[in-house]
Amino acid sequence: MKLTILTPCHDGMYHTNYNDLLLGAASLGLSLFKSEYESDIHRHRSKMVSQWLYDKRFASDWGILWIDADIGGPQGVVERIASLPADMHIVSGVYCKKNGSNQPVARGITEERHPIDPNIVKAELVPTGFCRVSRECLQAVYDSKEVQGSRDKWRLVYQGGIKCSSLGWGYETEDYAFCLDAAALGFTSWLDRSIRLTHRGHKQF
């Protein structure tokens, strides 16, 4: 399965844990698409996806792997997520918020396991920081955002805002909002609990 690593970075800062993760994955031969100096993360992610979908360099890639510039992990996590079955259109690893709570950045985690591995469970909402998404899923969400008469190729595929989940109404970040949009189109989100990651802020979490 060929993937493109997408890394948004609004201030041009790539943390050491991210750099170490990329170096560890260098032998896998994945494409890399980095971007920086965009102030709005919703627009940033959406522009990257729109560009990726229409860039001929990536036309044969099955999907993308978001790796944010403050995410790291042990050797083998990129290989692990790249090797998971193609029926998993959205699958994320586990990391915590940068507030010391040690709570995973995911919501609606269930005990419904994927048949290949009990470590992989369904979740309603998973984070984008280390997340594999299929081209099929991205294209479906992209197409659902079409504005009548618009000639723009980029669309707000990742768009935070007020949305309704099974947990009630509330403001959803762009990654959670994407999961809800994808779920409405029939795509399931998975959390691989064996992929344990670091999240870099004023210290490493």
Short mmCIF file of C-alpha atoms in Angstrom, two decimals:
data_model
loop_
_atom_site.label_atom_id
_atom_site.label_comp_id
_atom_site.label_asym_id
_atom_site.label_seq_id
_atom_site.Cartn_x
_atom_site.Cartn_y
_atom_site.Cartn_z
CA MET A 1 0.00 0.00 0.00
CA LYS A 2 1.56 3.30 -1.14
CA LEU A 3 0.93 6.30 1.09
CA THR A 4 1.82 9.97 1.08
CA ILE A 5 2.82 11.49 4.40
CA LEU A 6 1.12 14.87 4.82
CA THR A 7 2.55 17.24 7.42
CA PRO A 8 1.01 20.67 8.01
CA CYS A 9 3.16 23.11 9.95
CA HIS A 10 1.96 26.68 10.32
CA ASP A 11 5.13 28.11 11.85
CA GLY A 12 7.86 26.09 10.13
CA MET A 13 8.78 24.26 13.35
CA TYR A 14 9.36 20.51 13.13
CA HIS A 15 9.94 18.90 16.52
CA THR A 16 12.64 16.36 17.28
CA ASN A 17 10.17 13.53 17.90
CA TYR A 18 8.66 14.10 14.42
CA ASN A 19 12.10 14.19 12.78
CA ASP A 20 13.12 10.96 14.52
CA LEU A 21 9.88 9.30 13.37
CA LEU A 22 10.50 10.28 9.75
CA LEU A 23 14.09 9.07 9.86
CA GLY A 24 12.89 5.72 11.20
CA ALA A 25 10.38 5.42 8.35
CA ALA A 26 12.76 6.51 5.57
CA SER A 27 13.34 2.96 4.31
CA LEU A 28 9.62 2.47 3.59
CA GLY A 29 9.77 4.68 0.49
CA LEU A 30 6.69 6.78 1.25
CA SER A 31 6.05 10.08 -0.50
CA LEU A 32 6.26 13.22 1.63
CA PHE A 33 4.20 16.40 1.24
CA LYS A 34 4.99 19.12 3.79
CA SER A 35 3.44 22.55 4.08
CA GLU A 36 3.90 25.54 6.34
CA TYR A 37 3.03 29.17 7.04
CA GLU A 38 -0.75 28.82 6.96
CA SER A 39 -2.44 30.38 9.99
CA ASP A 40 -5.73 28.45 9.95
CA ILE A 41 -5.46 24.68 10.55
CA HIS A 42 -8.84 23.86 8.95
CA ARG A 43 -7.83 25.66 5.77
CA HIS A 44 -4.32 24.25 6.01
CA ARG A 45 -5.39 20.60 6.10
CA SER A 46 -8.09 21.13 3.50
CA LYS A 47 -5.75 22.80 1.01
CA MET A 48 -3.23 20.00 1.42
CA VAL A 49 -5.89 17.34 0.75
CA SER A 50 -7.26 19.23 -2.26
CA GLN A 51 -3.77 19.58 -3.72
CA TRP A 52 -2.97 15.93 -3.02
CA LEU A 53 -6.12 14.65 -4.72
CA TYR A 54 -5.26 16.50 -7.94
CA ASP A 55 -1.46 16.22 -7.96
CA LYS A 56 -0.35 13.67 -10.55
CA ARG A 57 2.73 12.83 -8.47
CA PHE A 58 0.44 11.10 -5.96
CA ALA A 59 -2.13 9.66 -8.37
CA SER A 60 -1.15 6.05 -7.68
CA ASP A 61 -1.02 6.43 -3.87
CA TRP A 62 -3.74 4.54 -1.98
CA GLY A 63 -4.16 7.26 0.60
CA ILE A 64 -2.46 9.62 3.01
CA LEU A 65 -0.86 9.40 6.41
CA TRP A 66 -1.17 12.56 8.46
CA ILE A 67 1.84 13.02 10.71
CA ASP A 68 1.76 16.35 12.49
CA ALA A 69 5.05 18.14 13.12
CA ASP A 70 4.77 17.55 16.90
CA ILE A 71 4.03 13.80 16.77
CA GLY A 72 6.60 11.03 17.25
CA GLY A 73 6.71 7.38 18.15
CA PRO A 74 8.83 4.25 18.43
CA GLN A 75 10.36 2.53 15.44
CA GLY A 76 7.84 0.54 13.47
CA VAL A 77 4.66 2.59 14.00
CA VAL A 78 4.62 3.95 10.43
CA GLU A 79 5.19 0.47 9.05
CA ARG A 80 2.42 -0.83 11.32
CA ILE A 81 -0.24 1.66 10.19
CA ALA A 82 0.77 1.32 6.54
CA SER A 83 0.31 -2.46 6.71
CA LEU A 84 -3.25 -2.45 8.09
CA PRO A 85 -6.01 -3.75 5.76
CA ALA A 86 -7.47 -1.51 3.07
CA ASP A 87 -10.99 -1.90 4.51
CA MET A 88 -9.90 0.45 7.30
CA HIS A 89 -10.46 3.79 5.57
CA ILE A 90 -9.70 5.88 8.68
CA VAL A 91 -7.30 4.56 11.33
CA SER A 92 -5.37 6.49 13.94
CA GLY A 93 -2.78 5.87 16.62
CA VAL A 94 -2.99 6.84 20.29
CA TYR A 95 -1.53 10.00 21.79
CA CYS A 96 -2.64 12.33 24.56
CA LYS A 97 -3.39 16.02 24.78
CA LYS A 98 -0.59 18.40 25.64
CA ASN A 99 -2.07 19.12 29.08
CA GLY A 100 -0.71 16.23 31.13
CA SER A 101 -4.08 14.48 31.46
CA ASN A 102 -2.83 11.31 29.74
CA GLN A 103 -6.28 10.93 28.19
CA PRO A 104 -6.23 9.69 24.57
CA VAL A 105 -7.21 12.21 21.90
CA ALA A 106 -10.20 10.19 20.70
CA ARG A 107 -13.89 10.01 21.58
CA GLY A 108 -16.57 7.38 21.56
CA ILE A 109 -14.06 4.52 21.88
CA THR A 110 -15.88 1.19 21.80
CA GLU A 111 -14.96 -2.41 22.50
CA GLU A 112 -15.92 -3.45 18.97
CA ARG A 113 -12.69 -4.95 17.69
CA HIS A 114 -11.45 -5.37 14.14
CA PRO A 115 -11.23 -9.11 13.34
CA ILE A 116 -7.52 -8.98 12.50
CA ASP A 117 -6.35 -7.61 15.86
CA PRO A 118 -8.06 -7.00 19.22
CA ASN A 119 -5.91 -3.87 19.66
CA ILE A 120 -7.90 -2.16 16.89
CA VAL A 121 -11.29 -0.84 18.00
CA LYS A 122 -14.02 1.28 16.50
CA ALA A 123 -14.24 4.86 17.70
CA GLU A 124 -16.61 7.64 16.82
CA LEU A 125 -13.94 10.33 16.59
CA VAL A 126 -10.18 9.91 16.15
CA PRO A 127 -7.38 12.49 15.93
CA THR A 128 -5.63 13.56 12.75
CA GLY A 129 -2.12 13.89 14.19
CA PHE A 130 -1.17 10.34 13.16
CA CYS A 131 -3.96 9.06 10.96
CA ARG A 132 -4.21 7.04 7.75
CA VAL A 133 -7.07 7.95 5.41
CA SER A 134 -7.92 6.30 2.09
CA ARG A 135 -8.21 8.21 -1.17
CA GLU A 136 -11.73 6.81 -1.52
CA CYS A 137 -12.79 8.37 1.77
CA LEU A 138 -11.07 11.70 1.11
CA GLN A 139 -12.59 11.94 -2.36
CA ALA A 140 -16.08 11.19 -1.02
CA VAL A 141 -15.84 13.90 1.66
CA TYR A 142 -14.29 16.32 -0.85
CA ASP A 143 -17.13 15.72 -3.32
CA SER A 144 -19.70 16.26 -0.56
CA LYS A 145 -18.30 19.77 0.01
CA GLU A 146 -18.87 20.96 -3.56
CA VAL A 147 -20.30 24.46 -3.77
CA GLN A 148 -22.61 25.02 -6.72
CA GLY A 149 -20.98 27.26 -9.29
CA SER A 150 -17.61 27.43 -7.53
CA ARG A 151 -14.48 27.02 -9.64
CA ASP A 152 -12.19 26.53 -6.66
CA LYS A 153 -10.39 23.18 -6.54
CA TRP A 154 -9.78 23.40 -2.82
CA ARG A 155 -12.63 22.80 -0.40
CA LEU A 156 -12.98 22.69 3.38
CA VAL A 157 -12.66 18.92 3.64
CA TYR A 158 -11.53 19.44 7.24
CA GLN A 159 -13.90 21.96 8.76
CA GLY A 160 -14.44 22.50 12.47
CA GLY A 161 -17.75 23.80 13.73
CA ILE A 162 -20.99 22.93 15.46
CA LYS A 163 -21.94 19.36 14.65
CA CYS A 164 -24.06 16.66 16.21
CA SER A 165 -22.51 13.39 17.35
CA SER A 166 -23.97 10.54 19.39
CA LEU A 167 -22.51 12.36 22.38
CA GLY A 168 -24.58 15.47 21.73
CA TRP A 169 -24.20 18.86 20.11
CA GLY A 170 -20.98 20.79 20.40
CA TYR A 171 -18.03 22.40 18.67
CA GLU A 172 -15.89 19.78 16.97
CA THR A 173 -12.27 20.27 15.95
CA GLU A 174 -11.48 19.72 12.29
CA ASP A 175 -10.35 16.12 12.78
CA TYR A 176 -13.45 15.14 14.76
CA ALA A 177 -15.67 16.99 12.28
CA PHE A 178 -14.03 15.06 9.43
CA CYS A 179 -14.82 11.74 11.16
CA LEU A 180 -18.46 12.78 11.49
CA ASP A 181 -18.63 13.82 7.83
CA ALA A 182 -16.99 10.55 6.76
CA ALA A 183 -19.30 8.49 9.01
CA ALA A 184 -22.32 10.13 7.37
CA LEU A 185 -20.97 8.77 4.06
CA GLY A 186 -20.50 5.25 5.45
CA PHE A 187 -16.84 5.29 6.54
CA THR A 188 -15.83 3.89 9.94
CA SER A 189 -13.07 5.30 12.15
CA TRP A 190 -10.67 2.91 13.90
CA LEU A 191 -8.19 3.39 16.73
CA ASP A 192 -5.12 1.15 16.85
CA ARG A 193 -4.29 1.00 20.56
CA SER A 194 -0.95 -0.70 19.85
CA ILE A 195 0.35 2.50 18.17
CA ARG A 196 1.53 4.65 21.08
CA LEU A 197 2.82 8.09 20.14
CA THR A 198 4.41 11.16 21.69
CA HIS A 199 2.99 14.67 21.43
CA ARG A 200 5.42 17.54 21.75
CA GLY A 201 4.58 20.84 23.46
CA HIS A 202 6.51 22.65 26.18
CA LYS A 203 7.60 19.12 27.03
CA GLN A 204 7.00 15.69 25.52
CA PHE A 205 3.71 14.04 26.42
#
